[in-house]
CSV table of C-alpha atoms in Angstrom, one decimal:
chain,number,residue,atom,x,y,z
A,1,UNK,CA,-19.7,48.0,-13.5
A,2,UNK,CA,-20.8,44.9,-11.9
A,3,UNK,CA,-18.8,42.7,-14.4
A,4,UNK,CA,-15.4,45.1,-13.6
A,5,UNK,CA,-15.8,44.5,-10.0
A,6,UNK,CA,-16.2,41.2,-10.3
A,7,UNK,CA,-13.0,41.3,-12.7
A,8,UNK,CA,-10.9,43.3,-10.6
A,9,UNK,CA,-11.5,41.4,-7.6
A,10,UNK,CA,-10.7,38.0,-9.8
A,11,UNK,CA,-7.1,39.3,-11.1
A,12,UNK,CA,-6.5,40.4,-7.5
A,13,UNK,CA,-6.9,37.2,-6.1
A,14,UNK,CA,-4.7,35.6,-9.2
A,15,UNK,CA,-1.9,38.2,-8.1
A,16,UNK,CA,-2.1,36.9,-4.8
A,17,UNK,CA,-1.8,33.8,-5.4
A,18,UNK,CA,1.3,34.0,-7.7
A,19,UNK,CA,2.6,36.5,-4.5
A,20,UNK,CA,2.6,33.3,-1.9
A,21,UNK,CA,6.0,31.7,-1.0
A,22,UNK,CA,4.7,27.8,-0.5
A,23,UNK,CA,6.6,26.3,1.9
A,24,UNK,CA,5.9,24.7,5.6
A,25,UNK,CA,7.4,25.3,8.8
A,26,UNK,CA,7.3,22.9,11.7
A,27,UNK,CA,7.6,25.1,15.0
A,28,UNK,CA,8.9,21.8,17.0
A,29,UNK,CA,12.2,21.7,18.7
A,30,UNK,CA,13.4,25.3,17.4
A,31,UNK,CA,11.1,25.6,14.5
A,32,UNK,CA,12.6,25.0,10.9
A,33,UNK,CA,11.4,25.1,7.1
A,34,UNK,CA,11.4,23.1,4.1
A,35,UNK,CA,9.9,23.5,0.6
A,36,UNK,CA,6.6,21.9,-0.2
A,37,UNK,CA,9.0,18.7,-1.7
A,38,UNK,CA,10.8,18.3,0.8
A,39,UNK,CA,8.5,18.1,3.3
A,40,UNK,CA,6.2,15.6,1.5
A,41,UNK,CA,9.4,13.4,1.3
A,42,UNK,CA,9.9,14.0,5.2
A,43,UNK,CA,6.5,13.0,6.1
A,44,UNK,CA,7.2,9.8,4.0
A,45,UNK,CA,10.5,9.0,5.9
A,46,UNK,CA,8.6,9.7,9.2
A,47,UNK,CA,5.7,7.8,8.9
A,48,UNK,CA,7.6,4.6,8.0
A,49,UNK,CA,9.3,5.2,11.2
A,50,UNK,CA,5.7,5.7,13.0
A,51,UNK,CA,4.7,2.4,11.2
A,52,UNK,CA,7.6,0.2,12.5
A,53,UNK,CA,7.2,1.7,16.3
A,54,UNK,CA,10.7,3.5,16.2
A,55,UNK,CA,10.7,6.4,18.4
A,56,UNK,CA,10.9,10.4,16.9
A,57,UNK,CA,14.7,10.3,17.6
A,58,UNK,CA,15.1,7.5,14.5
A,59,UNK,CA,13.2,9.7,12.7
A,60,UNK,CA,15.1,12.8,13.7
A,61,UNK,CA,18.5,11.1,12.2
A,62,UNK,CA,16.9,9.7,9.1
A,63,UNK,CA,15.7,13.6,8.0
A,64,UNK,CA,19.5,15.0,9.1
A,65,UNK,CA,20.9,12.4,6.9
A,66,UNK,CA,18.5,12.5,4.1
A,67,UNK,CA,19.0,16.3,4.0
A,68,UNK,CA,22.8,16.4,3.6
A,69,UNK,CA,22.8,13.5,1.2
A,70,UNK,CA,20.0,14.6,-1.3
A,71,UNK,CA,18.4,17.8,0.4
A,72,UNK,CA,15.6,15.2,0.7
A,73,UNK,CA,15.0,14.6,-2.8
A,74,UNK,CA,14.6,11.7,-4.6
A,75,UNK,CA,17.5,12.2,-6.8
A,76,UNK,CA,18.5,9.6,-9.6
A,77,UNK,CA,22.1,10.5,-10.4
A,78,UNK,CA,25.3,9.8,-7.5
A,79,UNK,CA,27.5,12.8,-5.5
A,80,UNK,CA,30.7,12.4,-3.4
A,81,UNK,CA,29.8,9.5,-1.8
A,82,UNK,CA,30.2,7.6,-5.6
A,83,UNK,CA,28.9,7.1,-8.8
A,84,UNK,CA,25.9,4.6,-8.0
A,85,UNK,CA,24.7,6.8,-5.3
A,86,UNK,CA,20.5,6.9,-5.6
A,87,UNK,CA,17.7,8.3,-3.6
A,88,UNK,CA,16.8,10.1,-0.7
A,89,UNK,CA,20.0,8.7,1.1
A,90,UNK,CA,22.2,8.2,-1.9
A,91,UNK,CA,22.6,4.6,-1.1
A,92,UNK,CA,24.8,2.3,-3.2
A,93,UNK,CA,23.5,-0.6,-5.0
A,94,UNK,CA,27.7,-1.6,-4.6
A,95,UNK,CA,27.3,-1.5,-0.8
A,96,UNK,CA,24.8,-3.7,-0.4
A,97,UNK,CA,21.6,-0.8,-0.1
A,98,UNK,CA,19.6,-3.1,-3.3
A,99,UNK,CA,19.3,-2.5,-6.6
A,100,UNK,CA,19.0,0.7,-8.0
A,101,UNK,CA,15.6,0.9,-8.5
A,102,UNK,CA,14.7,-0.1,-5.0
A,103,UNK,CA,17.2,2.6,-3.6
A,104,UNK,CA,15.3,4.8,-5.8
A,105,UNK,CA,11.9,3.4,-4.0
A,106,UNK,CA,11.8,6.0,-1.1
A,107,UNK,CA,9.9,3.4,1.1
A,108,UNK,CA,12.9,0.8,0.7
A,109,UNK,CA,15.4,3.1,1.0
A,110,UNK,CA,13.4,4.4,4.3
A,111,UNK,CA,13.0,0.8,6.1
A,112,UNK,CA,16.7,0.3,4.6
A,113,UNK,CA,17.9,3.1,6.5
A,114,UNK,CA,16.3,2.5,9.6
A,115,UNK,CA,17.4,-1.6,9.2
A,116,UNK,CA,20.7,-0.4,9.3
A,117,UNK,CA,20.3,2.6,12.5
A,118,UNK,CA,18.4,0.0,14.8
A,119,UNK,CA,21.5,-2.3,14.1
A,120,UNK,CA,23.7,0.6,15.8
A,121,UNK,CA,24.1,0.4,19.2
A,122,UNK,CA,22.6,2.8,21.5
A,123,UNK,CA,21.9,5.2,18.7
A,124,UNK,CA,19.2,6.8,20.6
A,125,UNK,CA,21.9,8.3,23.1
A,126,UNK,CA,24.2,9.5,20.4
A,127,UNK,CA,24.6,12.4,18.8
A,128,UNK,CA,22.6,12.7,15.7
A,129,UNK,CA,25.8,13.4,13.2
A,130,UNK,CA,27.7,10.1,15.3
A,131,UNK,CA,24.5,7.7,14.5
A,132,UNK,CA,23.9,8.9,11.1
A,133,UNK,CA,27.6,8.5,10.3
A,134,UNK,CA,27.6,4.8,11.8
A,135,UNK,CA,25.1,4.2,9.0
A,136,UNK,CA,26.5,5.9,6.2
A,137,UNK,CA,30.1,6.1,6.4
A,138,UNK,CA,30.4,9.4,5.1
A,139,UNK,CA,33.9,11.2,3.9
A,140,UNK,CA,32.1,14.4,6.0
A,141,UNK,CA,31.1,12.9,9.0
A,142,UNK,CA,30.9,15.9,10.9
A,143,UNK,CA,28.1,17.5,7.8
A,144,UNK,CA,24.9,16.2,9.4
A,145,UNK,CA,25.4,18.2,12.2
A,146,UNK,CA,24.0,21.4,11.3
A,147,UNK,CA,20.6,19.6,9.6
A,148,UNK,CA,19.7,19.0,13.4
A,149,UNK,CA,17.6,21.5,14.3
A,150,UNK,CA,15.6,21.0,10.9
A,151,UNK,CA,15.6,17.4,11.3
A,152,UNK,CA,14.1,17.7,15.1
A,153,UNK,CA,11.7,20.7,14.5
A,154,UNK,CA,10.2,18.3,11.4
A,155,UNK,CA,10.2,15.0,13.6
A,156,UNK,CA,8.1,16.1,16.5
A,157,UNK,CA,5.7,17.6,14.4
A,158,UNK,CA,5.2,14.4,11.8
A,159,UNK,CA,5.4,11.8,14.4
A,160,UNK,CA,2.6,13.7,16.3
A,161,UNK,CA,5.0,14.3,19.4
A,162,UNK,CA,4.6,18.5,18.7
A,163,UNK,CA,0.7,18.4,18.0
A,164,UNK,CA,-0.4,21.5,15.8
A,165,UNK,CA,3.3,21.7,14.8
A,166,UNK,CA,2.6,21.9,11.3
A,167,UNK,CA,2.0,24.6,8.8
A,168,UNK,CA,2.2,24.8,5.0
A,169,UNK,CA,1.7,28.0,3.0
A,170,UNK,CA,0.1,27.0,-0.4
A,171,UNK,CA,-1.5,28.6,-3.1
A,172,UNK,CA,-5.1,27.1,-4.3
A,173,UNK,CA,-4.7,23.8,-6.1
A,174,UNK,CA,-4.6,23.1,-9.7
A,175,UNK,CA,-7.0,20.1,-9.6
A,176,UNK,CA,-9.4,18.1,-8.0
A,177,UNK,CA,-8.0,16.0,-5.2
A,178,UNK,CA,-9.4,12.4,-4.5
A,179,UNK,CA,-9.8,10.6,-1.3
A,180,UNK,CA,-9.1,7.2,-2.3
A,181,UNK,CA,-5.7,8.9,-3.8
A,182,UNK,CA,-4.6,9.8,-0.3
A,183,UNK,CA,-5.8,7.2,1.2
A,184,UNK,CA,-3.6,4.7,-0.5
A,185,UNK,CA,-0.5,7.1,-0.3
A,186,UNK,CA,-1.3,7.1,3.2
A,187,UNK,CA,-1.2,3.8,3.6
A,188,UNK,CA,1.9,2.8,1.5
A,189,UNK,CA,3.7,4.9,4.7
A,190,UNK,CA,1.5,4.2,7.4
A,191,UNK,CA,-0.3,0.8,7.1
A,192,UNK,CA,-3.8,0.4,6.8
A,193,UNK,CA,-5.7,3.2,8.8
A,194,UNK,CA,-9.3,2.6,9.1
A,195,UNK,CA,-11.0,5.1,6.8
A,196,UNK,CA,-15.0,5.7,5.2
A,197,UNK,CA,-15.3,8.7,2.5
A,198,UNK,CA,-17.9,11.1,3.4
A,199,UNK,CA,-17.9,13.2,-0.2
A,200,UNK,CA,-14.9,14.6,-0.7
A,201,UNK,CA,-13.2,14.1,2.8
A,202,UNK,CA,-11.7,10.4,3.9
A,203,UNK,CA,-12.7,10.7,7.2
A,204,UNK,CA,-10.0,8.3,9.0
A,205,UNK,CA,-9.9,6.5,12.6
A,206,UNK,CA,-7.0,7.2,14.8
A,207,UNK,CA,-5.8,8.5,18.1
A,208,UNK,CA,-3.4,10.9,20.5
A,209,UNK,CA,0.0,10.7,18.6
A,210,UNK,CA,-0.8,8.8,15.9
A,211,UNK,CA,-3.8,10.8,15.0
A,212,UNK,CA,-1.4,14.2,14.4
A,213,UNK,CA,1.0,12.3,12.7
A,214,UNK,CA,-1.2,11.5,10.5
A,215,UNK,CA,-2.7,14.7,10.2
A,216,UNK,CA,0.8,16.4,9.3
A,217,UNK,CA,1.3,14.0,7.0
A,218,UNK,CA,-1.6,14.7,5.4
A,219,UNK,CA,-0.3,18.8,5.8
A,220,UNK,CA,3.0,18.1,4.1
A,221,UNK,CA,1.3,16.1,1.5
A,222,UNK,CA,-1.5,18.6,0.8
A,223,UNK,CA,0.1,20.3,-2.2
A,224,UNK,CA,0.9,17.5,-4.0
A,225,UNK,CA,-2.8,15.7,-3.2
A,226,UNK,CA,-4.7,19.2,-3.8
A,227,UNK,CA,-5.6,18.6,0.5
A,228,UNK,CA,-7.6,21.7,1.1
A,229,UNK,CA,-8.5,21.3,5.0
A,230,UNK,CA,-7.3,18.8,7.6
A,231,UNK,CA,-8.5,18.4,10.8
A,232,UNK,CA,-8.1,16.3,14.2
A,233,UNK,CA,-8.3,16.6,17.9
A,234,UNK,CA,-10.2,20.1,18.4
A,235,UNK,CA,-8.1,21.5,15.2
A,236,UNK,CA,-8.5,22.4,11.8
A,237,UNK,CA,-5.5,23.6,9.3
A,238,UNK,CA,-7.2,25.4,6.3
A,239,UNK,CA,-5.8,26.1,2.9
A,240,UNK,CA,-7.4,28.8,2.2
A,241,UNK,CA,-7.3,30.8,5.4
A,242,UNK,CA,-3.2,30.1,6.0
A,243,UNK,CA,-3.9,31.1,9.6
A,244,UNK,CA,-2.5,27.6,10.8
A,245,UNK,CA,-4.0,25.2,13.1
A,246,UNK,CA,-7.4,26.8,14.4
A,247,UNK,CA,-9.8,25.5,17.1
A,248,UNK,CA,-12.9,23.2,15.5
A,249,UNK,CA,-15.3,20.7,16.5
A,250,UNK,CA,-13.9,17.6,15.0
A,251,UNK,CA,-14.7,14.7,17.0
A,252,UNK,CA,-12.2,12.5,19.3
A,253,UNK,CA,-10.5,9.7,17.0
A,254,UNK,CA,-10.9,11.4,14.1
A,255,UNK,CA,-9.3,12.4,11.7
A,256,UNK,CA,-10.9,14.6,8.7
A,257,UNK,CA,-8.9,15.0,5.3
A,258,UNK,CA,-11.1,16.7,2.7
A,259,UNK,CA,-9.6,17.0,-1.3
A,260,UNK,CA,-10.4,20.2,-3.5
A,261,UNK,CA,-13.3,20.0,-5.8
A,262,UNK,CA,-12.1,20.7,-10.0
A,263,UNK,CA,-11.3,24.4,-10.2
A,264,UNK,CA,-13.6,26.9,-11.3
A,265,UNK,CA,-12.2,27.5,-15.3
């Protein structure tokens, strides 16, 4: 009887898990969602814009365009805007973006996007679809207008302005994680963050905005880096519970990224 209970209760977790809808919301500026993908590739085009000092409305424009020219995906093949179109921003090696395997890089085709926005001037008092059309001289100018309440929802919360702002639905991961994994992803966008490993949790220094831009990065990027539990300033976002952000004893400057452990076979 014992080993049917503990059966039953095994295949009812399974089905539940298969039941879940991954996917995370960001309840900033209107509140939005975006598949798991996606919003690992937003927190990439956000924290580049966190590393170079731009302010959330850069960021804002650079995940409107990115949505209506690749639904932020790295895509390797062109669309209406021509042939040689690559990346998250189908930019074209013809025009000048780089060559196709740097357009294809999402961290050059990020820093190449926001090279050519900060050229644009005043962009941060312009309508998102006017700057992101000065940039990409689009045939449908008038398209990454209705990507702006995504785009803002997503850029408060990953450039920490919206703290807690964050939530991803995920089932249990597949793997182990690693800590020295995310902390070199996270420092490909980022920079160099001060971090120490305390078993399976990098365990990583940083502060007010920064420190929740971080931790959503680390949120969007938890599928993909089998990220169980994150936590920073007072907060925790668990995996396993999928009640969002909860109140926790984390200390100030802090902040705590722990990795799965290999699944139970």
């Amino acid at each position: 009887m014992v080993v049917g209970g503990v059966y039953t209760a095994v295949s009812f977790v399974q089905r539940s898990e298969v039941l879940i809808t991954e996917r995370c919301t960001a309840v900033g500026g209107g509140g939005a969602e975006l598949a798991t993908d996606q919003a690992a590739n937003a927190g990439l085009i956000t924290a580049v814009a966190v590393r170079r000092g731009l302010p959330a409305r850069a960021a804002s424009i650079a995940l409107a365009t990115a949505m209506q020219e690749s639904k932020i995906r790295n895509i390797g093949h062109g669309d209406q805007a021509g042939p040689d179109s690559r990346g998250l921003f189908q930019q074209r090696p013809s025009q000048g973006w780089g060559t196709t395997e740097q357009v294809m890089d999402p961290y050059h085709a990020s820093n190449a996007f926001y090279d050519a926005l900060a050229k644009v001037p005043g962009y941060q008092s312009l309508e998102i679809t006017d700057a992101a059309q000065r940039v990409q001289r689009s045939a449908y100018p008038d398209a990454y207008a209705q990507h702006e309440v995504m785009a803002r929802a997503f850029a408060s919360s990953l450039t920490g302005q919206t703290a807690a702002g964050l939530d991803c639905s995920l089932r249990a991961p597949d793997e182990a994680g690693d800590p020295a994994a995310v902390q070199e992803r996270l420092s490909a966008a980022f920079g160099e963050v001060p971090a120490s490993t305390d078993g399976s949790t990098l365990v990583l220094q940083a502060e007010g905005t920064r420190a929740w831009a971080v931790a959503q990065w680390a949120v969007a990027n938890a599928k993909a880096l089998s990220i169980t539990e994150v936590q920073a300033d007072g907060r925790t976002w668990s995996r396993q519970d999928r009640d969002g952000w909860q109140p926790s004893e984390v200390p100030a400057g802090q902040v705590r990224v722990t990795v799965a452990d290999a699944p139970a076979r």
